PDB file of C-alpha atoms in Angstrom:
ATOM      1  CA  MET A   1      10.744  17.434 -16.655  1.00  0.00           C
ATOM      2  CA  GLU A   2      10.071  15.172 -19.374  1.00  0.00           C
ATOM      3  CA  TYR A   3       9.691  11.489 -18.531  1.00  0.00           C
ATOM      4  CA  THR A   4       9.343   8.177 -20.114  1.00  0.00           C
ATOM      5  CA  GLU A   5       6.555   5.401 -19.270  1.00  0.00           C
ATOM      6  CA  LYS A   6       6.998   1.706 -20.031  1.00  0.00           C
ATOM      7  CA  ASN A   7       5.274  -1.417 -18.777  1.00  0.00           C
ATOM      8  CA  ILE A   8       7.784  -4.017 -17.291  1.00  0.00           C
ATOM      9  CA  ARG A   9       7.699  -7.494 -15.671  1.00  0.00           C
ATOM     10  CA  ILE A  10       9.188  -7.976 -12.326  1.00  0.00           C
ATOM     11  CA  LYS A  11      10.185 -11.653 -11.408  1.00  0.00           C
ATOM     12  CA  CYS A  12       9.924 -12.746  -7.777  1.00  0.00           C
ATOM     13  CA  ASN A  13      12.141 -15.484  -6.152  1.00  0.00           C
ATOM     14  CA  ASP A  14       9.343 -18.081  -6.746  1.00  0.00           C
ATOM     15  CA  GLU A  15       9.002 -17.281 -10.295  1.00  0.00           C
ATOM     16  CA  VAL A  16       5.889 -15.229 -10.021  1.00  0.00           C
ATOM     17  CA  GLU A  17       5.907 -12.348 -12.486  1.00  0.00           C
ATOM     18  CA  LEU A  18       4.485  -8.702 -11.279  1.00  0.00           C
ATOM     19  CA  GLY A  19       3.117  -6.499 -13.851  1.00  0.00           C
ATOM     20  CA  ALA A  20       4.597  -2.975 -13.490  1.00  0.00           C
ATOM     21  CA  ILE A  21       4.755   0.799 -14.580  1.00  0.00           C
ATOM     22  CA  LEU A  22       8.072   2.418 -14.762  1.00  0.00           C
ATOM     23  CA  LEU A  23       8.260   6.301 -15.210  1.00  0.00           C
ATOM     24  CA  VAL A  24      11.734   7.197 -15.867  1.00  0.00           C
ATOM     25  CA  PRO A  25      12.655  11.112 -15.952  1.00  0.00           C
ATOM     26  CA  GLU A  26      15.349  12.452 -18.079  1.00  0.00           C
ATOM     27  CA  MET A  27      17.454  13.650 -14.992  1.00  0.00           C
ATOM     28  CA  PRO A  28      16.417  11.463 -12.100  1.00  0.00           C
ATOM     29  CA  GLU A  29      17.327  12.212  -8.472  1.00  0.00           C
ATOM     30  CA  GLY A  30      15.684   9.554  -6.648  1.00  0.00           C
ATOM     31  CA  VAL A  31      13.891   6.314  -6.851  1.00  0.00           C
ATOM     32  CA  ILE A  32      10.373   5.477  -5.535  1.00  0.00           C
ATOM     33  CA  GLN A  33       8.704   2.085  -5.071  1.00  0.00           C
ATOM     34  CA  PHE A  34       4.975   2.733  -4.583  1.00  0.00           C
ATOM     35  CA  ASN A  35       2.904  -0.007  -3.064  1.00  0.00           C
ATOM     36  CA  CYS A  36      -0.805   0.096  -3.696  1.00  0.00           C
ATOM     37  CA  GLY A  37      -3.720  -0.756  -1.521  1.00  0.00           C
ATOM     38  CA  THR A  38      -5.425  -4.067  -1.433  1.00  0.00           C
ATOM     39  CA  GLY A  39      -7.315  -4.842  -4.548  1.00  0.00           C
ATOM     40  CA  ALA A  40      -6.885  -1.159  -5.916  1.00  0.00           C
ATOM     41  CA  LYS A  41      -6.260  -0.724  -9.505  1.00  0.00           C
ATOM     42  CA  LYS A  42      -2.519   0.393  -9.885  1.00  0.00           C
ATOM     43  CA  GLU A  43      -3.649   2.876 -12.531  1.00  0.00           C
ATOM     44  CA  PHE A  44      -5.524   4.897 -10.291  1.00  0.00           C
ATOM     45  CA  TYR A  45      -2.274   5.984  -8.742  1.00  0.00           C
ATOM     46  CA  LEU A  46      -0.995   6.985 -11.867  1.00  0.00           C
ATOM     47  CA  SER A  47      -1.350  10.740 -12.065  1.00  0.00           C
ATOM     48  CA  PHE A  48       0.256  11.145  -8.500  1.00  0.00           C
ATOM     49  CA  LEU A  49       3.202   9.444  -9.952  1.00  0.00           C
ATOM     50  CA  LYS A  50       3.575  11.042 -13.117  1.00  0.00           C
ATOM     51  CA  PHE A  51       3.552  14.436 -11.212  1.00  0.00           C
ATOM     52  CA  LEU A  52       6.633  12.870  -9.097  1.00  0.00           C
ATOM     53  CA  ALA A  53       8.157  11.696 -12.185  1.00  0.00           C
ATOM     54  CA  LYS A  54       7.905  15.039 -13.558  1.00  0.00           C
ATOM     55  CA  ASN A  55       9.755  16.644 -10.569  1.00  0.00           C
ATOM     56  CA  GLY A  56      12.818  14.133 -10.951  1.00  0.00           C
ATOM     57  CA  PHE A  57      11.731  10.823  -9.303  1.00  0.00           C
ATOM     58  CA  ILE A  58      11.975   7.441 -11.086  1.00  0.00           C
ATOM     59  CA  CYS A  59       8.632   5.623  -9.967  1.00  0.00           C
ATOM     60  CA  CYS A  60       7.620   1.906 -10.044  1.00  0.00           C
ATOM     61  CA  LEU A  61       3.943   1.395  -9.787  1.00  0.00           C
ATOM     62  CA  TRP A  62       3.006  -2.583  -9.700  1.00  0.00           C
ATOM     63  CA  ASP A  63       0.246  -4.879  -9.037  1.00  0.00           C
ATOM     64  CA  TYR A  64       0.327  -7.527  -6.251  1.00  0.00           C
ATOM     65  CA  ARG A  65       0.145 -11.173  -7.308  1.00  0.00           C
ATOM     66  CA  GLY A  66      -3.242 -12.336  -8.109  1.00  0.00           C
ATOM     67  CA  SER A  67      -4.268  -8.887  -9.181  1.00  0.00           C
ATOM     68  CA  GLY A  68      -4.392  -6.589 -12.184  1.00  0.00           C
ATOM     69  CA  ASP A  69      -1.558  -7.308 -14.531  1.00  0.00           C
ATOM     70  CA  SER A  70       0.003  -9.723 -12.122  1.00  0.00           C
ATOM     71  CA  ALA A  71      -2.961 -12.075 -12.035  1.00  0.00           C
ATOM     72  CA  PRO A  72      -2.623 -15.591 -13.414  1.00  0.00           C
ATOM     73  CA  THR A  73      -4.750 -16.909 -16.169  1.00  0.00           C
ATOM     74  CA  SER A  74      -6.972 -18.320 -13.674  1.00  0.00           C
ATOM     75  CA  LEU A  75      -7.448 -17.294 -10.042  1.00  0.00           C
ATOM     76  CA  LYS A  76      -9.737 -20.438  -9.089  1.00  0.00           C
ATOM     77  CA  ASN A  77      -6.645 -22.563  -8.105  1.00  0.00           C
ATOM     78  CA  CYS A  78      -4.430 -19.778  -6.996  1.00  0.00           C
ATOM     79  CA  ASN A  79      -3.080 -20.245  -3.660  1.00  0.00           C
ATOM     80  CA  TYR A  80      -1.333 -16.806  -3.046  1.00  0.00           C
ATOM     81  CA  ARG A  81      -1.707 -15.464   0.443  1.00  0.00           C
ATOM     82  CA  PHE A  82      -2.222 -11.963   1.730  1.00  0.00           C
ATOM     83  CA  SER A  83       1.161 -11.946   3.409  1.00  0.00           C
ATOM     84  CA  ASP A  84       2.821 -12.892   0.244  1.00  0.00           C
ATOM     85  CA  TYR A  85       2.570  -9.089  -0.654  1.00  0.00           C
ATOM     86  CA  GLY A  86       5.150  -8.201   2.159  1.00  0.00           C
ATOM     87  CA  MET A  87       7.065 -11.334   2.271  1.00  0.00           C
ATOM     88  CA  LYS A  88       7.688 -11.921  -1.511  1.00  0.00           C
ATOM     89  CA  ASP A  89       6.152  -9.069  -3.794  1.00  0.00           C
ATOM     90  CA  MET A  90       7.528  -5.961  -1.970  1.00  0.00           C
ATOM     91  CA  PRO A  91      11.104  -7.320  -1.639  1.00  0.00           C
ATOM     92  CA  SER A  92      11.301  -8.403  -5.225  1.00  0.00           C
ATOM     93  CA  VAL A  93      10.371  -4.757  -6.472  1.00  0.00           C
ATOM     94  CA  LYS A  94      12.769  -3.319  -4.166  1.00  0.00           C
ATOM     95  CA  TYR A  95      15.756  -5.618  -5.335  1.00  0.00           C
ATOM     96  CA  TYR A  96      14.713  -4.917  -9.110  1.00  0.00           C
ATOM     97  CA  LEU A  97      14.889  -1.029  -8.484  1.00  0.00           C
ATOM     98  CA  GLN A  98      17.998  -0.861  -6.522  1.00  0.00           C
ATOM     99  CA  GLN A  99      19.719  -3.178  -8.922  1.00  0.00           C
ATOM    100  CA  LYS A 100      18.651  -1.165 -11.862  1.00  0.00           C
ATOM    101  CA  TYR A 101      19.419   2.163 -10.089  1.00  0.00           C
ATOM    102  CA  PRO A 102      22.088   1.535  -7.499  1.00  0.00           C
ATOM    103  CA  ASN A 103      23.631   4.952  -7.140  1.00  0.00           C
ATOM    104  CA  LEU A 104      20.190   6.887  -6.707  1.00  0.00           C
ATOM    105  CA  PRO A 105      18.404   7.564  -3.398  1.00  0.00           C
ATOM    106  CA  PHE A 106      15.578   4.852  -2.821  1.00  0.00           C
ATOM    107  CA  PHE A 107      12.268   5.735  -1.126  1.00  0.00           C
ATOM    108  CA  ILE A 108       8.974   3.805  -0.516  1.00  0.00           C
ATOM    109  CA  LEU A 109       5.640   5.518  -0.764  1.00  0.00           C
ATOM    110  CA  ALA A 110       2.588   3.343   0.460  1.00  0.00           C
ATOM    111  CA  HIS A 111      -1.061   3.462   0.538  1.00  0.00           C
ATOM    112  CA  SER A 112      -3.054   1.341   3.110  1.00  0.00           C
ATOM    113  CA  ALA A 113      -2.032  -2.022   2.840  1.00  0.00           C
ATOM    114  CA  GLY A 114       1.142  -1.162   1.046  1.00  0.00           C
ATOM    115  CA  GLY A 115       2.390   0.228   4.257  1.00  0.00           C
ATOM    116  CA  GLN A 116       1.139  -2.559   6.680  1.00  0.00           C
ATOM    117  CA  GLN A 117       3.285  -5.234   5.416  1.00  0.00           C
ATOM    118  CA  ILE A 118       6.651  -3.276   4.961  1.00  0.00           C
ATOM    119  CA  GLY A 119       8.257  -4.979   8.085  1.00  0.00           C
ATOM    120  CA  LEU A 120       7.633  -8.429   6.584  1.00  0.00           C
ATOM    121  CA  MET A 121      10.350  -7.565   3.909  1.00  0.00           C
ATOM    122  CA  HIS A 122      13.458  -9.448   4.778  1.00  0.00           C
ATOM    123  CA  ASP A 123      15.655  -6.791   3.442  1.00  0.00           C
ATOM    124  CA  LEU A 124      15.524  -2.866   4.426  1.00  0.00           C
ATOM    125  CA  THR A 125      18.707  -1.760   3.704  1.00  0.00           C
ATOM    126  CA  GLY A 126      19.202   1.361   1.290  1.00  0.00           C
ATOM    127  CA  ILE A 127      15.909   2.892   1.884  1.00  0.00           C
ATOM    128  CA  GLN A 128      16.047   6.529   2.755  1.00  0.00           C
ATOM    129  CA  GLY A 129      12.662   7.375   3.761  1.00  0.00           C
ATOM    130  CA  MET A 130       9.086   6.036   3.557  1.00  0.00           C
ATOM    131  CA  ILE A 131       5.728   8.146   3.199  1.00  0.00           C
ATOM    132  CA  CYS A 132       2.521   6.488   4.091  1.00  0.00           C
ATOM    133  CA  PHE A 133      -1.058   7.307   3.475  1.00  0.00           C
ATOM    134  CA  ALA A 134      -3.924   5.763   5.335  1.00  0.00           C
ATOM    135  CA  VAL A 135      -1.770   3.128   6.986  1.00  0.00           C
ATOM    136  CA  SER A 136      -3.657   1.555   9.850  1.00  0.00           C
ATOM    137  CA  VAL A 137      -5.143  -1.579  11.271  1.00  0.00           C
ATOM    138  CA  GLY A 138      -8.270  -2.852   9.347  1.00  0.00           C
ATOM    139  CA  TYR A 139     -10.571  -3.811  12.411  1.00  0.00           C
ATOM    140  CA  PRO A 140     -14.259  -3.127  11.490  1.00  0.00           C
ATOM    141  CA  TRP A 141     -15.248  -2.072  14.928  1.00  0.00           C
ATOM    142  CA  TYR A 142     -12.981   1.095  14.833  1.00  0.00           C
ATOM    143  CA  MET A 143     -15.055   2.030  11.707  1.00  0.00           C
ATOM    144  CA  PRO A 144     -18.366   4.276  11.755  1.00  0.00           C
ATOM    145  CA  LEU A 145     -21.248   1.950  11.753  1.00  0.00           C
ATOM    146  CA  GLY A 146     -22.187   2.149   8.005  1.00  0.00           C
ATOM    147  CA  TYR A 147     -18.735   1.488   6.794  1.00  0.00           C
ATOM    148  CA  ARG A 148     -18.451  -1.426   9.408  1.00  0.00           C
ATOM    149  CA  LEU A 149     -21.590  -3.082   8.312  1.00  0.00           C
ATOM    150  CA  LEU A 150     -20.178  -2.734   4.376  1.00  0.00           C
ATOM    151  CA  THR A 151     -16.894  -4.292   5.543  1.00  0.00           C
ATOM    152  CA  LEU A 152     -18.559  -7.273   7.524  1.00  0.00           C
ATOM    153  CA  PHE A 153     -20.873  -7.801   4.740  1.00  0.00           C
ATOM    154  CA  PHE A 154     -17.685  -8.056   2.310  1.00  0.00           C
ATOM    155  CA  PHE A 155     -15.712 -10.351   4.516  1.00  0.00           C
ATOM    156  CA  TYR A 156     -18.405 -12.645   5.955  1.00  0.00           C
ATOM    157  CA  LEU A 157     -21.119 -12.874   3.279  1.00  0.00           C
ATOM    158  CA  PHE A 158     -19.705 -11.509  -0.206  1.00  0.00           C
ATOM    159  CA  THR A 159     -16.317 -13.386   0.199  1.00  0.00           C
ATOM    160  CA  PRO A 160     -17.217 -16.849   1.137  1.00  0.00           C
ATOM    161  CA  VAL A 161     -20.255 -17.149  -1.259  1.00  0.00           C
ATOM    162  CA  SER A 162     -17.952 -15.867  -4.100  1.00  0.00           C
ATOM    163  CA  ILE A 163     -15.279 -18.363  -3.075  1.00  0.00           C
ATOM    164  CA  PHE A 164     -18.059 -21.134  -2.980  1.00  0.00           C
ATOM    165  CA  LEU A 165     -19.253 -20.016  -6.507  1.00  0.00           C
ATOM    166  CA  LYS A 166     -16.161 -18.905  -8.358  1.00  0.00           C
ATOM    167  CA  GLY A 167     -13.050 -20.386  -6.381  1.00  0.00           C
ATOM    168  CA  TYR A 168     -12.004 -16.779  -5.721  1.00  0.00           C
ATOM    169  CA  VAL A 169     -13.289 -13.233  -4.739  1.00  0.00           C
ATOM    170  CA  ASP A 170     -14.996 -12.111  -7.804  1.00  0.00           C
ATOM    171  CA  ALA A 171     -15.026  -8.431  -6.764  1.00  0.00           C
ATOM    172  CA  LYS A 172     -14.238  -6.574  -9.976  1.00  0.00           C
ATOM    173  CA  ARG A 173     -17.473  -6.967 -11.856  1.00  0.00           C
ATOM    174  CA  PHE A 174     -19.240  -5.565  -8.767  1.00  0.00           C
ATOM    175  CA  ASN A 175     -17.226  -2.424  -8.871  1.00  0.00           C
ATOM    176  CA  ILE A 176     -15.805  -3.473  -5.204  1.00  0.00           C
ATOM    177  CA  MET A 177     -12.171  -3.786  -6.220  1.00  0.00           C
ATOM    178  CA  GLU A 178      -9.909  -5.959  -8.223  1.00  0.00           C
ATOM    179  CA  ASP A 179     -10.562  -9.590  -8.036  1.00  0.00           C
ATOM    180  CA  LEU A 180      -8.569 -11.547  -5.145  1.00  0.00           C
ATOM    181  CA  PRO A 181      -7.349 -14.963  -4.749  1.00  0.00           C
ATOM    182  CA  LYS A 182      -9.231 -16.648  -1.992  1.00  0.00           C
ATOM    183  CA  ASN A 183      -6.375 -16.972   0.416  1.00  0.00           C
ATOM    184  CA  VAL A 184      -5.481 -13.382   0.058  1.00  0.00           C
ATOM    185  CA  ALA A 185      -9.041 -12.456   1.122  1.00  0.00           C
ATOM    186  CA  LEU A 186      -9.150 -15.038   3.866  1.00  0.00           C
ATOM    187  CA  GLU A 187      -5.951 -14.034   5.531  1.00  0.00           C
ATOM    188  CA  TRP A 188      -6.866 -10.483   5.067  1.00  0.00           C
ATOM    189  CA  ARG A 189     -10.003 -11.066   6.828  1.00  0.00           C
ATOM    190  CA  ASP A 190      -8.249 -13.025   9.621  1.00  0.00           C
ATOM    191  CA  TRP A 191      -6.058 -10.049  10.293  1.00  0.00           C
ATOM    192  CA  CYS A 192      -8.916  -7.616  10.155  1.00  0.00           C
ATOM    193  CA  SER A 193     -10.784  -9.753  12.871  1.00  0.00           C
ATOM    194  CA  LYS A 194      -8.467  -8.566  15.531  1.00  0.00           C
ATOM    195  CA  PRO A 195      -7.828  -5.184  17.101  1.00  0.00           C
ATOM    196  CA  ASN A 196      -4.088  -5.370  16.583  1.00  0.00           C
ATOM    197  CA  TYR A 197      -4.468  -6.469  12.923  1.00  0.00           C
ATOM    198  CA  LEU A 198      -1.049  -8.762  11.984  1.00  0.00           C
ATOM    199  CA  PHE A 199       0.386  -8.217  15.240  1.00  0.00           C
ATOM    200  CA  ASP A 200      -2.116 -10.243  16.966  1.00  0.00           C
ATOM    201  CA  LYS A 201      -0.234 -13.318  18.820  1.00  0.00           C
ATOM    202  CA  ASN A 202      -2.225 -15.699  16.738  1.00  0.00           C
ATOM    203  CA  PHE A 203      -0.398 -14.275  13.360  1.00  0.00           C
ATOM    204  CA  MET A 204       3.004 -12.608  14.621  1.00  0.00           C
ATOM    205  CA  GLY A 205       5.635 -15.381  14.772  1.00  0.00           C
ATOM    206  CA  LYS A 206       3.261 -18.062  13.863  1.00  0.00           C
ATOM    207  CA  SER A 207       1.674 -17.776  10.380  1.00  0.00           C
ATOM    208  CA  ILE A 208       3.832 -14.756   9.542  1.00  0.00           C
ATOM    209  CA  PRO A 209       7.431 -13.907  10.719  1.00  0.00           C
ATOM    210  CA  LYS A 210       8.051 -11.215  13.616  1.00  0.00           C
ATOM    211  CA  GLY A 211       9.784  -9.289  10.750  1.00  0.00           C
ATOM    212  CA  ASN A 212      11.512  -5.870  11.059  1.00  0.00           C
ATOM    213  CA  PHE A 213       8.583  -3.876  12.271  1.00  0.00           C
ATOM    214  CA  GLU A 214      10.517  -2.629  15.264  1.00  0.00           C
ATOM    215  CA  ASN A 215      13.712  -2.249  13.419  1.00  0.00           C
ATOM    216  CA  TYR A 216      13.255   0.570  10.809  1.00  0.00           C
ATOM    217  CA  THR A 217      16.242   2.662   9.947  1.00  0.00           C
ATOM    218  CA  PHE A 218      14.728   5.150   7.940  1.00  0.00           C
ATOM    219  CA  PRO A 219      12.327   8.369   8.728  1.00  0.00           C
ATOM    220  CA  ILE A 220       8.671   7.821   8.049  1.00  0.00           C
ATOM    221  CA  GLN A 221       6.038  10.394   7.304  1.00  0.00           C
ATOM    222  CA  VAL A 222       2.262   9.207   7.912  1.00  0.00           C
ATOM    223  CA  PHE A 223      -0.754  11.025   6.330  1.00  0.00           C
ATOM    224  CA  TRP A 224      -4.390  10.408   7.575  1.00  0.00           C
ATOM    225  CA  THR A 225      -7.563  12.290   7.042  1.00  0.00           C
ATOM    226  CA  SER A 226      -9.955  13.152   9.602  1.00  0.00           C
ATOM    227  CA  ASP A 227     -12.844  11.955   7.369  1.00  0.00           C
ATOM    228  CA  ASP A 228     -11.287   8.588   6.540  1.00  0.00           C
ATOM    229  CA  PRO A 229     -13.854   5.693   7.781  1.00  0.00           C
ATOM    230  CA  ILE A 230     -10.990   3.064   7.649  1.00  0.00           C
ATOM    231  CA  SER A 231      -7.744   4.935   8.864  1.00  0.00           C
ATOM    232  CA  ASN A 232      -9.116   6.919  11.798  1.00  0.00           C
ATOM    233  CA  LYS A 233      -8.372   8.282  15.052  1.00  0.00           C
ATOM    234  CA  LYS A 234      -8.474   4.778  16.464  1.00  0.00           C
ATOM    235  CA  SER A 235      -7.036   2.542  13.739  1.00  0.00           C
ATOM    236  CA  ILE A 236      -4.042   4.662  12.925  1.00  0.00           C
ATOM    237  CA  PRO A 237      -2.370   4.894  16.590  1.00  0.00           C
ATOM    238  CA  THR A 238      -3.371   1.109  16.900  1.00  0.00           C
ATOM    239  CA  PHE A 239      -1.216   0.275  14.009  1.00  0.00           C
ATOM    240  CA  TRP A 240       1.784   2.502  14.626  1.00  0.00           C
ATOM    241  CA  LYS A 241       2.294   1.876  18.236  1.00  0.00           C
ATOM    242  CA  HIS A 242       3.875  -1.594  17.059  1.00  0.00           C
ATOM    243  CA  LEU A 243       6.571   0.105  14.893  1.00  0.00           C
ATOM    244  CA  ASN A 244       9.763   1.900  15.700  1.00  0.00           C
ATOM    245  CA  SER A 245      12.275   3.587  13.614  1.00  0.00           C
ATOM    246  CA  ASN A 246      15.446   5.039  14.986  1.00  0.00           C
ATOM    247  CA  GLN A 247      15.098   8.028  12.429  1.00  0.00           C
ATOM    248  CA  GLY A 248      11.432   8.948  13.811  1.00  0.00           C
ATOM    249  CA  ILE A 249       7.837   8.318  12.825  1.00  0.00           C
ATOM    250  CA  GLN A 250       5.861  11.497  12.215  1.00  0.00           C
ATOM    251  CA  ILE A 251       2.021  11.218  11.981  1.00  0.00           C
ATOM    252  CA  LYS A 252      -0.055  13.991  10.470  1.00  0.00           C
ATOM    253  CA  GLU A 253      -3.615  14.197  10.451  1.00  0.00           C
ATOM    254  CA  VAL A 254      -5.007  16.166   7.309  1.00  0.00           C
ATOM    255  CA  ALA A 255      -8.331  17.851   7.663  1.00  0.00           C
ATOM    256  CA  PRO A 256     -10.150  18.503   4.309  1.00  0.00           C
ATOM    257  CA  LYS A 257     -11.063  22.098   4.684  1.00  0.00           C
ATOM    258  CA  ASN A 258      -7.302  22.910   5.477  1.00  0.00           C
ATOM    259  CA  TYR A 259      -6.779  21.559   2.008  1.00  0.00           C
ATOM    260  CA  GLN A 260      -9.733  23.364   0.318  1.00  0.00           C
ATOM    261  CA  GLN A 261     -11.552  19.887   0.056  1.00  0.00           C
ATOM    262  CA  LYS A 262     -14.950  18.745   1.102  1.00  0.00           C
ATOM    263  CA  TYR A 263     -13.903  15.238   1.357  1.00  0.00           C
ATOM    264  CA  ILE A 264     -10.726  13.432   1.073  1.00  0.00           C
ATOM    265  CA  GLY A 265     -11.416   9.914   2.667  1.00  0.00           C
ATOM    266  CA  HIS A 266      -9.373   6.634   2.236  1.00  0.00           C
ATOM    267  CA  PHE A 267      -8.610   7.386  -1.622  1.00  0.00           C
ATOM    268  CA  GLY A 268      -8.432  10.959  -2.087  1.00  0.00           C
ATOM    269  CA  PHE A 269      -4.948  11.762  -1.494  1.00  0.00           C
ATOM    270  CA  PHE A 270      -4.143  10.633  -4.926  1.00  0.00           C
ATOM    271  CA  LYS A 271      -6.779  12.724  -6.835  1.00  0.00           C
ATOM    272  CA  LYS A 272      -5.635  15.527  -9.075  1.00  0.00           C
ATOM    273  CA  LYS A 273      -7.468  18.113  -7.021  1.00  0.00           C
ATOM    274  CA  MET A 274      -4.723  17.485  -4.153  1.00  0.00           C
ATOM    275  CA  LYS A 275      -1.975  18.346  -6.628  1.00  0.00           C
ATOM    276  CA  ASP A 276      -1.395  22.041  -5.414  1.00  0.00           C
ATOM    277  CA  ASN A 277      -1.379  20.894  -1.801  1.00  0.00           C
ATOM    278  CA  LEU A 278      -0.829  17.512  -0.558  1.00  0.00           C
ATOM    279  CA  TRP A 279       1.170  16.532  -3.750  1.00  0.00           C
ATOM    280  CA  LYS A 280       3.506  19.132  -3.328  1.00  0.00           C
ATOM    281  CA  GLU A 281       3.822  18.679   0.330  1.00  0.00           C
ATOM    282  CA  THR A 282       4.991  14.950  -0.441  1.00  0.00           C
ATOM    283  CA  LEU A 283       7.492  16.351  -3.052  1.00  0.00           C
ATOM    284  CA  GLN A 284       8.851  18.773  -0.438  1.00  0.00           C
ATOM    285  CA  GLN A 285       9.467  15.928   1.951  1.00  0.00           C
ATOM    286  CA  LEU A 286      11.206  13.654  -0.467  1.00  0.00           C
ATOM    287  CA  ASN A 287      13.481  16.637  -1.449  1.00  0.00           C
ATOM    288  CA  LEU A 288      14.519  17.355   2.240  1.00  0.00           C
ATOM    289  CA  TRP A 289      15.357  13.378   2.603  1.00  0.00           C
ATOM    290  CA  LEU A 290      17.588  14.029  -0.709  1.00  0.00           C
ATOM    291  CA  LYS A 291      19.514  16.748   0.804  1.00  0.00           C
ATOM    292  CA  LYS A 292      20.374  14.693   3.978  1.00  0.00           C
TER     293      LYS A 292
END
């Protein structure tokens, strides 16, 4: 199916504008809001969403405030917080899409942090299903030693030094991730320091609202891979034990060998090598929800 691709701007309630890519097929059957991982370049996910657009789904791919095409001219004096992703950005994208396409079924697809903060959205109405990839807590001590050390280095050495020298996390030129506003990185670090992540008593109901994490009213499908150093057999259940949906939460472990792959990891879901298996499995799930 043919589709059009265009760059758009989505304005949040606090006047922050988000840069986004909108893919619109000729005969759309549903709408997808895709939430990226933290500091991930949105274009990394584009091939996956083009596949979904070719199969009848309007797809919106966008950058969080302070990153990519949603970054201000200068990050030095930017005071955005990590929790703004869920409290301000995600609801604004949802509102834009549901206003623009009110008669089409609406779905959320999310990678990593993109699925962690859904419960911080004040309005979950109209969501007919959510598919999450590698959505878990980010507690370093649940990670393998090598990746744990890299994570601790990033949070407790690279981040503070970068903030001291630049006023923000200058990560892009080192090929770590997109640059991040300082308070985004610091709040993210705080959450990662606790086994229960944002659900820890130091955050939930204090620095962030209790939200709708126990009040989901749509089915959820979660994929995680057995070779992911971040979202693994410890961090996945630790996150999802805090959530509840009256339509059920299905969690599936993906073994690379069962998908004819040597390695998938935290980001491999969205590479073209997954087109003939996991991408089609995702499409099948969306189509099942369309029929309900």
